[in-house]
Coordinates of C-alpha atoms and ligand atoms in Angstrom, one line a residue:
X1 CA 20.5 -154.5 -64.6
X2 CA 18.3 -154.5 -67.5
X3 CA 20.3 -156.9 -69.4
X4 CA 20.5 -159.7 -66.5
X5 CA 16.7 -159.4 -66.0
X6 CA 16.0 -159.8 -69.5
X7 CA 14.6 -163.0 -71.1
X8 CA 16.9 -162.9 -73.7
X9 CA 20.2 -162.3 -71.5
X10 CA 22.3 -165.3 -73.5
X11 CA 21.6 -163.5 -77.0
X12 CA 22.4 -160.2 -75.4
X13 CA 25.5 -161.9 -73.7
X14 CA 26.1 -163.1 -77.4
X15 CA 26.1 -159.9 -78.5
X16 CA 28.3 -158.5 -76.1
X17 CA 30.8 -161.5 -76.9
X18 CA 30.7 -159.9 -80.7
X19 CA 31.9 -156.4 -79.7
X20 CA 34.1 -157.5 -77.5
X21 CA 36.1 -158.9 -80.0
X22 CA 35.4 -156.3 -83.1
X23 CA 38.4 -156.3 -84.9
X24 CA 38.3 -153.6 -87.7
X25 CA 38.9 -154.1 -91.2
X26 CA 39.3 -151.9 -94.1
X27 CA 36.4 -150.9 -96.6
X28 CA 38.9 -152.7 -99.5
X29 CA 38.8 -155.5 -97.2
X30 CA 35.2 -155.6 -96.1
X31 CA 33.9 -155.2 -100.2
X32 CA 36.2 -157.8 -101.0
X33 CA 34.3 -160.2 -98.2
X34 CA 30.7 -159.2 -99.2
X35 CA 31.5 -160.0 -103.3
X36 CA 33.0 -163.2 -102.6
X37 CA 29.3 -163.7 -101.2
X38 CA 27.2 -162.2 -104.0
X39 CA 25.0 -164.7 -105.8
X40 CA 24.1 -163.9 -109.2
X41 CA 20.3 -163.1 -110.1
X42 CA 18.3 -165.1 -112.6
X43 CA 17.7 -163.5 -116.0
X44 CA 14.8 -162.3 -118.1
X45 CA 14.0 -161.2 -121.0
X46 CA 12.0 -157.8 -121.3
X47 CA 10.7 -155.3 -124.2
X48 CA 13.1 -152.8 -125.1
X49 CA 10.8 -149.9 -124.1
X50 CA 11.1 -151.2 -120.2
X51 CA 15.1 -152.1 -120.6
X52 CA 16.8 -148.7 -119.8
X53 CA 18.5 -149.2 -116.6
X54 CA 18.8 -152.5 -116.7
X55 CA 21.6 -154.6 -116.8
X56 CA 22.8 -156.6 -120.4
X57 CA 23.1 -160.3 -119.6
X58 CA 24.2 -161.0 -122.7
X59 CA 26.2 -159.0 -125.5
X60 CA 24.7 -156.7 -127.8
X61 CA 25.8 -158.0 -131.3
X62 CA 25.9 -156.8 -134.6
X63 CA 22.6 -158.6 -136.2
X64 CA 24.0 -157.0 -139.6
X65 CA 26.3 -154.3 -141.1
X66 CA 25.8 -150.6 -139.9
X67 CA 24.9 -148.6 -142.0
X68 CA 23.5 -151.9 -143.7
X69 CA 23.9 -150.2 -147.8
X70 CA 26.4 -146.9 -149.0
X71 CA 23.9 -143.9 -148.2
X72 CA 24.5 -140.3 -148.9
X73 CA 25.6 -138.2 -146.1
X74 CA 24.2 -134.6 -147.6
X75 CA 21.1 -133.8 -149.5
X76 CA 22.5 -133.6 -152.9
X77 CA 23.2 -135.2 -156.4
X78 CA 24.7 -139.0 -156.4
X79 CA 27.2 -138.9 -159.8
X80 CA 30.3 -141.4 -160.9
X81 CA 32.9 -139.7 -159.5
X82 CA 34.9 -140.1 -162.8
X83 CA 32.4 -137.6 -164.5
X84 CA 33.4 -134.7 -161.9
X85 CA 37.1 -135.1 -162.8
X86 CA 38.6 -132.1 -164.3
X87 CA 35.4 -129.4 -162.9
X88 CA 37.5 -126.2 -161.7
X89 CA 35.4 -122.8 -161.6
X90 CA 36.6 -121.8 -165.3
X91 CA 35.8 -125.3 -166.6
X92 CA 32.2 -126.3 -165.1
X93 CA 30.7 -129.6 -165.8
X94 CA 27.0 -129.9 -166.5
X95 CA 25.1 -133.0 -165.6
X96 CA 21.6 -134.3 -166.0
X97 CA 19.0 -135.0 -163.5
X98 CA 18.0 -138.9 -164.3
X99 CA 15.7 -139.6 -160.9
X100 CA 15.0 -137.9 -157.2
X101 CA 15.1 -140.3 -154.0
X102 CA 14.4 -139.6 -150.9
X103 CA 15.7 -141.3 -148.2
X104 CA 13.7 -145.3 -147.8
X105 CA 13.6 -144.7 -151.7
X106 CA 15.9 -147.0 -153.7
X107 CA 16.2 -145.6 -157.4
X108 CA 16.5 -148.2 -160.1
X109 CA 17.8 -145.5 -162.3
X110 CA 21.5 -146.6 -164.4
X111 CA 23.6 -143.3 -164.3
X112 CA 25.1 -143.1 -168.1
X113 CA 28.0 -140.6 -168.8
X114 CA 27.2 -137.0 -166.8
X115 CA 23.9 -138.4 -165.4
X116 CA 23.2 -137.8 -161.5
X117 CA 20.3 -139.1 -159.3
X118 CA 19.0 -135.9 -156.8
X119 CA 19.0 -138.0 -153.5
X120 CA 18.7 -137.2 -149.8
X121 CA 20.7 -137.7 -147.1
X122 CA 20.3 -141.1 -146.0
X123 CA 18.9 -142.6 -149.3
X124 CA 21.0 -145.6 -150.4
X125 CA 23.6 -144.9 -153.6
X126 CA 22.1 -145.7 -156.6
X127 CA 24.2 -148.6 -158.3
X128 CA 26.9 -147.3 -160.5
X129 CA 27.0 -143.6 -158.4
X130 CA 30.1 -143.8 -156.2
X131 CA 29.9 -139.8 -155.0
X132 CA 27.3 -137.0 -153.6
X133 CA 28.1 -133.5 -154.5
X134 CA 26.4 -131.3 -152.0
X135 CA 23.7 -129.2 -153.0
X136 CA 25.0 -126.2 -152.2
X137 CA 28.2 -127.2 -154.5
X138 CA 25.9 -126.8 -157.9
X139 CA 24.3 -124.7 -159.4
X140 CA 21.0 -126.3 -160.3
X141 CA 18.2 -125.4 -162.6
X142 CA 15.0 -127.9 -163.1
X143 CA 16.7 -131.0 -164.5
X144 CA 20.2 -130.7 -164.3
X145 CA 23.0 -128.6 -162.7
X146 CA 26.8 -127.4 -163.1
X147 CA 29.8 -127.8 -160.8
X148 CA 32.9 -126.3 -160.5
X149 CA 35.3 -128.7 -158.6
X150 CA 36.1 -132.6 -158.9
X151 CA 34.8 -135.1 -156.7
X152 CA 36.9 -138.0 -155.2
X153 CA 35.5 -141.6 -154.7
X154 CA 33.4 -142.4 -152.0
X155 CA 33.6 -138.3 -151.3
X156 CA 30.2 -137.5 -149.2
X157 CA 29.1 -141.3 -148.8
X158 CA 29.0 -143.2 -145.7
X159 CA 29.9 -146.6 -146.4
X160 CA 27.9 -150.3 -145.5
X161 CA 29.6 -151.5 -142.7
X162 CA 31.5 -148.4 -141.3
X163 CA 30.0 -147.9 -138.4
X164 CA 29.2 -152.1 -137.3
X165 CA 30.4 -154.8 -138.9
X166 CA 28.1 -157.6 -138.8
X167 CA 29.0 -159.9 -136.3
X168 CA 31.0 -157.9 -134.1
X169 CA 30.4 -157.6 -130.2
X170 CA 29.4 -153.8 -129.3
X171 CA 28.2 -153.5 -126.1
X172 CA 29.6 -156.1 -123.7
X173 CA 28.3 -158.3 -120.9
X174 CA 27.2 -156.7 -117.5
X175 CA 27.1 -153.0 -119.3
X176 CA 24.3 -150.8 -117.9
X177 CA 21.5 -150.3 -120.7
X178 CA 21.7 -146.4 -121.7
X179 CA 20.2 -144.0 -124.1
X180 CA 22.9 -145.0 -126.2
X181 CA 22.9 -148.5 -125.7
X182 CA 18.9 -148.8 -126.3
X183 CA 19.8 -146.8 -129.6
X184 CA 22.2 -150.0 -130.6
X185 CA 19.7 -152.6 -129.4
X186 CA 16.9 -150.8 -131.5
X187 CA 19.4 -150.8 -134.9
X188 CA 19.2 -154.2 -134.8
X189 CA 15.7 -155.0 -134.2
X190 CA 15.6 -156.5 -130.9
X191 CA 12.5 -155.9 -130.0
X192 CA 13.3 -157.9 -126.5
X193 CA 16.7 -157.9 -124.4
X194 CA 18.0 -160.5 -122.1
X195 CA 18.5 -158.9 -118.2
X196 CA 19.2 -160.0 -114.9
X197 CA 15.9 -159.7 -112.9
X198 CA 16.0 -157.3 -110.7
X199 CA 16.9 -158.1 -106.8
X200 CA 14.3 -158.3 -104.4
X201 CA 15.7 -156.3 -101.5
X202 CA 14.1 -156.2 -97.9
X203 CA 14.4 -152.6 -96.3
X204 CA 13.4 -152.1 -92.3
X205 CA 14.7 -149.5 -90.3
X206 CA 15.3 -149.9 -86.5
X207 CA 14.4 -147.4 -83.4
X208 CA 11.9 -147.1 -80.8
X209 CA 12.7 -143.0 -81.6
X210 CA 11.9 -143.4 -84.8
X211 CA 8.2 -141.5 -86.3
X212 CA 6.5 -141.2 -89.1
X213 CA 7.4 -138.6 -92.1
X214 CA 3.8 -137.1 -91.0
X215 CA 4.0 -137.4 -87.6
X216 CA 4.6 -134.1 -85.4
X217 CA 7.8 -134.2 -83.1
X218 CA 7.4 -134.9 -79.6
X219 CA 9.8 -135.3 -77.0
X220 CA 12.9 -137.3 -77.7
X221 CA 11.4 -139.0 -81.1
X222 CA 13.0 -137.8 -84.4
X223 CA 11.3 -138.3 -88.2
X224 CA 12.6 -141.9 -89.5
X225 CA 14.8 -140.6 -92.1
X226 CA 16.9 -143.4 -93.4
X227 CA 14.0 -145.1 -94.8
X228 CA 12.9 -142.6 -97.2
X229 CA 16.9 -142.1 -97.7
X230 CA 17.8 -145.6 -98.3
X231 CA 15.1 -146.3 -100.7
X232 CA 15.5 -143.8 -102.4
X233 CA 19.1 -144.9 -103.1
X234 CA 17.6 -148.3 -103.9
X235 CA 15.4 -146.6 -106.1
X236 CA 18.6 -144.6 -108.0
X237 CA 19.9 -148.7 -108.8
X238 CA 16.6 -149.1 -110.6
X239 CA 15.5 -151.5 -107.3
X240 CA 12.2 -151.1 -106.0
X241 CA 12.9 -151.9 -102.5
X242 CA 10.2 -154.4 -100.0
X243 CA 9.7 -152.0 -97.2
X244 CA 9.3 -153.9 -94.0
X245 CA 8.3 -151.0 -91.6
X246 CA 9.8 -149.2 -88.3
X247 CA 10.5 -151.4 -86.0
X248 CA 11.0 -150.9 -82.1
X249 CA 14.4 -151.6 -80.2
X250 CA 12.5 -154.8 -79.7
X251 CA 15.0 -158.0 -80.3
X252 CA 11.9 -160.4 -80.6
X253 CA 10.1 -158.3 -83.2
X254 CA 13.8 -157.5 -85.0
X255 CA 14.6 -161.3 -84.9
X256 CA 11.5 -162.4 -86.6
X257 CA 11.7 -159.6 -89.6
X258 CA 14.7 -159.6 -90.1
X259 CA 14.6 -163.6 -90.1
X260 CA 11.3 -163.5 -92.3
X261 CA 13.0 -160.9 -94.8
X262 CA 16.3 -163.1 -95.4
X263 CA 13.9 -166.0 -96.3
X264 CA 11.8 -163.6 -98.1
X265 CA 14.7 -161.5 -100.3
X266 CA 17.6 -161.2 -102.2
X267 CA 19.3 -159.1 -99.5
X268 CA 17.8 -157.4 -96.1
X269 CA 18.7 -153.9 -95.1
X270 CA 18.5 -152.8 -91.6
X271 CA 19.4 -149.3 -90.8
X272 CA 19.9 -148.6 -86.8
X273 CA 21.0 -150.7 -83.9
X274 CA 24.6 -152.3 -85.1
X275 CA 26.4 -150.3 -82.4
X276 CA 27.0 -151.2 -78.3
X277 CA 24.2 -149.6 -77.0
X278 CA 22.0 -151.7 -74.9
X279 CA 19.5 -151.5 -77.3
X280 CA 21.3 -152.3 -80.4
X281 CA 20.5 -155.6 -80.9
X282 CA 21.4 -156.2 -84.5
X283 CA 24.2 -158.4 -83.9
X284 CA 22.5 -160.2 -81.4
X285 CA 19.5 -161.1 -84.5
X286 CA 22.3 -162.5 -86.8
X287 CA 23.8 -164.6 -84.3
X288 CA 20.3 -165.5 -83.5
X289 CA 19.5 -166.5 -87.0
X290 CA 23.0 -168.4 -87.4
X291 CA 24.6 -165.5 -89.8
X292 CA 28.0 -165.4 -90.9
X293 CA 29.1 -162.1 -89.9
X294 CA 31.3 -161.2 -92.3
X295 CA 32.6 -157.9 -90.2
X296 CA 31.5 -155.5 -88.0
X297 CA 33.8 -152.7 -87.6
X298 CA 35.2 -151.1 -90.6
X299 CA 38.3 -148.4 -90.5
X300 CA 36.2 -145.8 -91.5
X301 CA 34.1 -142.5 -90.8
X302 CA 30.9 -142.6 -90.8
X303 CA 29.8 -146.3 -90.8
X304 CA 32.5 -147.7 -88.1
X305 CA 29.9 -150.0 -86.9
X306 CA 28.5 -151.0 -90.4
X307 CA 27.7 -155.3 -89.9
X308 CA 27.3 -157.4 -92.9
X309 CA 26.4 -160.9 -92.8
X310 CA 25.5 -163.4 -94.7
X311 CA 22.9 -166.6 -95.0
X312 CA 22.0 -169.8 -97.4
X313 CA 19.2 -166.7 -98.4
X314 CA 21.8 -163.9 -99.1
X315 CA 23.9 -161.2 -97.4
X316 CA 22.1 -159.0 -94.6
X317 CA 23.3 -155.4 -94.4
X318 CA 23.0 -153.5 -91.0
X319 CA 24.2 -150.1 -91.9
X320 CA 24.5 -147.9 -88.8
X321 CA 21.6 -145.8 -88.0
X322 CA 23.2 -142.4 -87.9
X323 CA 21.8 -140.6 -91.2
X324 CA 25.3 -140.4 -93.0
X325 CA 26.4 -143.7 -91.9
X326 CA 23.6 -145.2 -93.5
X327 CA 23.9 -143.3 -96.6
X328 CA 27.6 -143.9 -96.8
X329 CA 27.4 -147.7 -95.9
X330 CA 24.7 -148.0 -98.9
X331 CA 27.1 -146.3 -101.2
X332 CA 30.4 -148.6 -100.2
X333 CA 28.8 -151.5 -99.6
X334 CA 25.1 -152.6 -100.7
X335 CA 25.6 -150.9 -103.9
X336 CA 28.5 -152.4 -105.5
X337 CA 26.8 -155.9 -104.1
X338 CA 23.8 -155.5 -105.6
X339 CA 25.0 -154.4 -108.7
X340 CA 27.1 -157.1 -108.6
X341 CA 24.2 -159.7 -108.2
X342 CA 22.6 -158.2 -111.5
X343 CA 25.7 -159.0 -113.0
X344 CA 27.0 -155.2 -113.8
X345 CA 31.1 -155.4 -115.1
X346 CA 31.2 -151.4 -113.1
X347 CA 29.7 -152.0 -109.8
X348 CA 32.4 -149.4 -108.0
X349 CA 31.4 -146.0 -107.5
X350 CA 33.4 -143.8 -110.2
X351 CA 36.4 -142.5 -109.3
X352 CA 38.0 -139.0 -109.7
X353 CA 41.1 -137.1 -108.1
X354 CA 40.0 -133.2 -107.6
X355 CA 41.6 -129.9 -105.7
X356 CA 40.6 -130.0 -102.3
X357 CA 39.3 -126.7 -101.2
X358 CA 39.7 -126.5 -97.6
X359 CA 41.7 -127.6 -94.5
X360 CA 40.8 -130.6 -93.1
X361 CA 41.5 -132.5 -90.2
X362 CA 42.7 -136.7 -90.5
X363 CA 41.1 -139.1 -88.6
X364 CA 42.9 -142.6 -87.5
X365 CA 40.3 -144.3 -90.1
X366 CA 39.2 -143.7 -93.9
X367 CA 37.1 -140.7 -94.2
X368 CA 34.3 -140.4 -96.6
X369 CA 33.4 -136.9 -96.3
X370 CA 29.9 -136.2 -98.3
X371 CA 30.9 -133.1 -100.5
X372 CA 30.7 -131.5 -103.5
X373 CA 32.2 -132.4 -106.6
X374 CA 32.4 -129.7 -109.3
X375 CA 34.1 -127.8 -112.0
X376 CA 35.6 -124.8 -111.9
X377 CA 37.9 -122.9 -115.1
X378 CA 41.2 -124.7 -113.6
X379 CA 39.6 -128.5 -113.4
X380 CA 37.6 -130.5 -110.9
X381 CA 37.6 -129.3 -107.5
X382 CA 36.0 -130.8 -104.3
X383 CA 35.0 -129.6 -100.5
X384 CA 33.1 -130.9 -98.1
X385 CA 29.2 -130.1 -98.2
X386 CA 28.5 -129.4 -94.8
X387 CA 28.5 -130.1 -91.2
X388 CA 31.1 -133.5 -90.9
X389 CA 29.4 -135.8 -88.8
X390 CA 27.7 -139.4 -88.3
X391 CA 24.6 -137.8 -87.6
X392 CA 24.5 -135.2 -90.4
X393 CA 21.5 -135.5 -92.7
X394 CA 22.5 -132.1 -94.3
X395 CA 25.3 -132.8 -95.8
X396 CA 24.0 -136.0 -97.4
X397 CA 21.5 -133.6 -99.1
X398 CA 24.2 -131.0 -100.2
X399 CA 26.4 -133.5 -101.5
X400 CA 27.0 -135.0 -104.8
X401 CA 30.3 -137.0 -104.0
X402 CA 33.0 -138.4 -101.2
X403 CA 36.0 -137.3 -101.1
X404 CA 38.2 -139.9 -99.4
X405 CA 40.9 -138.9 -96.8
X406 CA 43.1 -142.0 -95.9
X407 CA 43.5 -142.6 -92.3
X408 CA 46.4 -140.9 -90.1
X409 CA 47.5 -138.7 -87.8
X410 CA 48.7 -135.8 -90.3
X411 CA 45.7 -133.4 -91.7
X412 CA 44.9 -132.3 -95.4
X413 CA 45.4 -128.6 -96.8
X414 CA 43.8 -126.6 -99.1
X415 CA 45.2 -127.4 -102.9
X416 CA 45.7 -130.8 -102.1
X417 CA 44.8 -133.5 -105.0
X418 CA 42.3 -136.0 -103.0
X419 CA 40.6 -138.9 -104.3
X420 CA 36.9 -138.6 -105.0
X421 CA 33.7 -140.7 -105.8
X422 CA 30.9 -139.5 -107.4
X423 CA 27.4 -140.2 -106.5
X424 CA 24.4 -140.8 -108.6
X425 CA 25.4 -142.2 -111.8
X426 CA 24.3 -145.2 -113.1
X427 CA 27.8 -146.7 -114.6
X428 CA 30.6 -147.0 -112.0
X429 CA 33.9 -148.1 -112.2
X430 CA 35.4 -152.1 -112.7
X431 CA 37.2 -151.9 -109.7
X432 CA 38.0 -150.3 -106.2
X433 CA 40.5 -147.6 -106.5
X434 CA 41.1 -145.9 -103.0
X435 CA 44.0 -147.6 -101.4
X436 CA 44.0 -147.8 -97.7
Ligands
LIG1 N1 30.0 -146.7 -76.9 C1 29.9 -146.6 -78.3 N2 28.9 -145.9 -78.8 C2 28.8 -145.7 -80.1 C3 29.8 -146.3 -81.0 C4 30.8 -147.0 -80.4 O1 31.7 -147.5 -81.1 N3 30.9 -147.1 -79.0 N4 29.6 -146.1 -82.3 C5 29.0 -144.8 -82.6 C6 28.8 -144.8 -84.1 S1 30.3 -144.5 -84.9 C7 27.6 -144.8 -84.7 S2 27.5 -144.6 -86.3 C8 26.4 -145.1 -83.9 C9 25.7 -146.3 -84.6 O2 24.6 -146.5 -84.0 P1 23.6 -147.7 -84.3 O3 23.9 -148.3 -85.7 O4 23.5 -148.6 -83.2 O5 22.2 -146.9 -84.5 P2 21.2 -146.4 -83.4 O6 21.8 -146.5 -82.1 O7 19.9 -147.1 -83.7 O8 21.0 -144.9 -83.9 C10 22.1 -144.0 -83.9 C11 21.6 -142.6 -84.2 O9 21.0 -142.6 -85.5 C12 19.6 -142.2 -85.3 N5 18.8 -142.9 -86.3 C13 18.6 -144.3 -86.2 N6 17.7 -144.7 -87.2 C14 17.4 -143.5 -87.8 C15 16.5 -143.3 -88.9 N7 15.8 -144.3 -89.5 N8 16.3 -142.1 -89.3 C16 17.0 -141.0 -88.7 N9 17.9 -141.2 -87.7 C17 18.0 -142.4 -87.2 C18 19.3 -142.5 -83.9 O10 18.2 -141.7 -83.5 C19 20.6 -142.2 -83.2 O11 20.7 -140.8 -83.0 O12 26.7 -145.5 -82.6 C20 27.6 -144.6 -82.0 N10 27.7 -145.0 -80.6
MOO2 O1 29.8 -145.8 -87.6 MO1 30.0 -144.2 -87.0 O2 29.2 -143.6 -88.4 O3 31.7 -144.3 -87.6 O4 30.2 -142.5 -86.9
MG3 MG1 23.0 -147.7 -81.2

C-alpha cells in the first residue's frame, strides 16, 4: 500500500526489479569485480616526518653505498691485521697508540709497523688499518696495549657497501611506509617521498532509527554505531573519512547525498538500507543515479546483501547496516579497494591457518566469523569472539581476526586447521587466498 501510493513507486518498482533477480556471487568473485574498477590516485610528494603510513609511489633506491666507508663494529684499536699474526697468550704483541677517533672523526694518522689508532664503533677505518681488536681483547695502559691472539682481515669491520649497494632497489613500489622503511628513506637523505594522495572517501550512514552517540535511547531508536565504526576503520587505512551525516529512510534525501558524495569523492560509503525491506532504498539510489551495480548479494555471512556499484566518479559501497555486516563488508571489500587506489602491492588482508577451538556449525555461504586470533605454547589458535550474528556489535569489539568457514552443509570441529585473516595491520597480503 505504501509503496503504490508513493511518489517515487517506479524507482521503488526498480528496486524491487533488482532483488528480484539477486543472483549471489562469491567474495573472490565480487573483489575481483570492484578492482577491475579501482582508479588509481594522483601522487604527491610529502616530508618524511608526515610519510609513515603512506603508500611508496616510487622505489626506495640506494642514493649511495650502505655503510658508505669500512667502520669499526666495536669500540676498540684499528691495527694491520698482519701485525697481530702470531699473538697467542705466551707470545703477546705490544702496539702503540698513534691517534683516538671517535665515531664522525676521520684520523689522518699512517699506521707504521705495530701502530694502532683507538677508534669507536662506527668511526671510519683509518687508511692502511684493515682490523679492530676489541677493547676488552688488550690489555691497555695510556698509549699503547698488548694482545694475545691474531686477528684475521676485515675481522670486526663492517664493510662499505655490505648492507646497500648503491644503486640497488630496496623497498619496492606500492610498499607501505614503516618504521623501518622511513629508517631507509632517511639513510639516504630524502628529505621528501613521492605518495599517492590519499583518497577522499564520503561516509553517510542510513536509518530513520538511527541517534546520536549522545543521545539517550528512546523507544525503538538505537545509537548510530557504524559511523563511529566505519571511520574508525577508515581511519586504521590512514584515510580521514568526509562524514556526510545520518540520514533518514528518506529516498529523496539518500538520492541527493549519495549523488552529491559520488561527485564529491573518491568512493561513497553508505552503511544501512541495501536489503528488501520497504525502506531500504539503497538500490533504488544507484539505479537512480545510473550506477553499475556490480553485485548485490554475495555468498557470505554477514554482509549477504553488501551492493557495490560503480560511476564515471568511482565505486559506491553500500555495506549492510547490521553492525558486523558493515564491519565485515569494510574489511573484504572497501579495504583492499582503497588500498588499491593508493597504489599498495598487499591490499589483502593477511592470511593465516590456526587450530580452531570450538565446534562450529556451516552455513550454505562463506562465513567470516569475527574471532580471536592468538598464540598459545603449541602455535596459532583461533575461536570465535562472541555472539555469531549480523547484528552483533560485540564481537566486532572482541575480535582481532575472521576465521573463514567455507560454505556447506557439513559443520567444523574443535582441532580443525581453518583459514584465518587478521585485522589491523597495515601491510596485507598480494593476493586473495580463501578459496570458495
Ligand atoms: N526479507 C529479507 N530480510 C532481510 C534480508 C533478506 O535477505 N531478506 N537480509 C538480512 C540481512 S542478511 C541483513 S545484513 C540486513 C541488511 O539490512 P540493510 O542493509 O537493509 O540495513 P537496515 O535495514 O538499514 O538495518 C539493518 C539492521 O542494522 C541496524 N543498523 C543500521 N544502521 C546502523 C547503524 N548506523 N548503527 C547501528 N546499527 C545500525 C538497523 O537498526 C537494523 O537492525 O537485512 C536482513 N533482512
Ligand atoms: O547481509 Mo546479512 O549480514 O548476511 O546477515
Ligand atoms: Mg533493511
Amino acid at each position: 500500500m505504501f509503496l503504490i501510493e508513493s511518489t517515487h513507486y517506479s524507482l521503488e518498482r526498480g528496486s524491487l526489479a533488482i532483488i528480484e533477480n539477486r543472483n549471489p556471487i562469491t567474495v573472490k568473485e565480487a573483489i575481483s569485480k570492484i578492482m577491475k574498477k579501482v582508479d588509481k590516485i594522483q601522487i604527491e610528494i610529502i616530508p618524511l616526518s608526515e610519510a609513515a603510513g603512506r603508500v611508496l609511489a616510487e622505489p626506495v633506491l640506494a642514493i649511495h653505498d650502505v655503510p658508505p666507508f669500512n667502520r669499526s663494529i666495536y669500540d676498540g684499536y684499528a691495527v694491520r691485521s698482519v701485525d697481530t699474526t702470531g699473538a697467542a697468550s705466551h707470545s703477546p704483541i705490544a702496539f702503540t697508540v698513534i691517534d683516538r677517533i671517535a665515531a664522525g672523526d676521520v684520523s689522518t694518522a699512517l699506521l707504521g709497523k705495530n701502530k694502532a689508532v683507538r677508534i669507536m664503533t662506527g668511526a671510519e677505518l683509518p687508511k692502511e688499518s684493515d682490523a679492530v681488536v676489541m677493547l676488552e681483547e688488550t690489555v691497555s695502559s695510556e698509549d699503547s696495549f698488548t694482545i694475545r691472539k691474531s686477528f684475521t682481515q676485515l675481522e670486526n669491520v663492517s664493510l662499505k657497501g655490505e648492507d646497500a649497494k648503491k644503486g640497488d632497489v630496496i623497498i619496492e613500489k606500492g610498499s607501505h611506509i614503516t618504521p623501518g622503511v622511513i629508517a631507509v628513506l632517511a639513510t639516504f637523505g630524502y628529505t621528501h617521498v613521492k605518495v599517492a594522495k590519499r583518497p577522499v572517501v564520503g561516509l553517510l550512514v542510513t536509518g530513520s532509527e538511527l541517534l546520536d552517540v549522545s543521545t539517550p535511547l528512546k523507544p525503538g531508536k538505537i545509537r548510530n554505531s557504524n559511523g563511529p565504526m566505519v571511520t574508525a576503520q577508515l581511519k586504521r587505512l590512514g584515510v580521514e573519512p568526509r562524514w556526510l551525516g545520518v540520514l533518514d529512510d528518506d529516498i529523496e534525501s539518500c538520492y541527493l547525498s549519495v549523488k552529491q558524495a559520488a561527485k564529491d569523492c573518491d568512493a561513497v560509503i553508505t552503511t544501512g538500507g541495501v536489503s528488501v525491506g520497504d525502506f531500504d532504498y539503497l538500490p533504488a539510489v544507484f539505479e537512480r543515479m545510473g550506477a553499475e551495480v556490480l553485485f548485490n548479494k554475495v555468498k557470505m555471512r554477514p554482509g549477504s546483501v553488501t551492493t557495490v556499484a560503480h560511476t564515471d566518479n568511482g565505486l559506491l559501497f553500500g555495506l549492510s547496516g547490521n553492525p558486523s555486516s558493515s564491519f565485515v563488508g569494510f574489511e573484504l571489500f572497501v579495504r583492499p579497494a582503497l588500498l588499491a587506489m593508493i597504489g599498495s602491492n598487499k591490499p589483502y588482508l593477511p592470511y593465516n591457518k590456526a587450530v580452531l577451538q570450538e565446534d562450529l556449525q556451516a552455513n550454505s555461504f562463506t562465513q567470516f566469523i569475527r574471532a580471536i586470533y592468538e598464540s598459545s605454547p603449541t602455535g596459532v589458535i583461533v575461536y570465535p569472539a562472541g555472539f555469531n550474528k549480523s547484528n552483533s556489535v560485540t564481537s566486532i569489539a572482541r575480535g582481532n581476526s575472521f576465521i573463514v568457514l567455507p560454505g556447506g552443509t557439513e559443520g567444523y570441529k574443535k582441532g580443525e586447521i581453518v583459514d584465518v585473516l587478521l585485522l589491523g595491520l597495515d601491510e596485507g597480503g598480494e593476493n586473495w587466498f580463501i578459496h570458495e
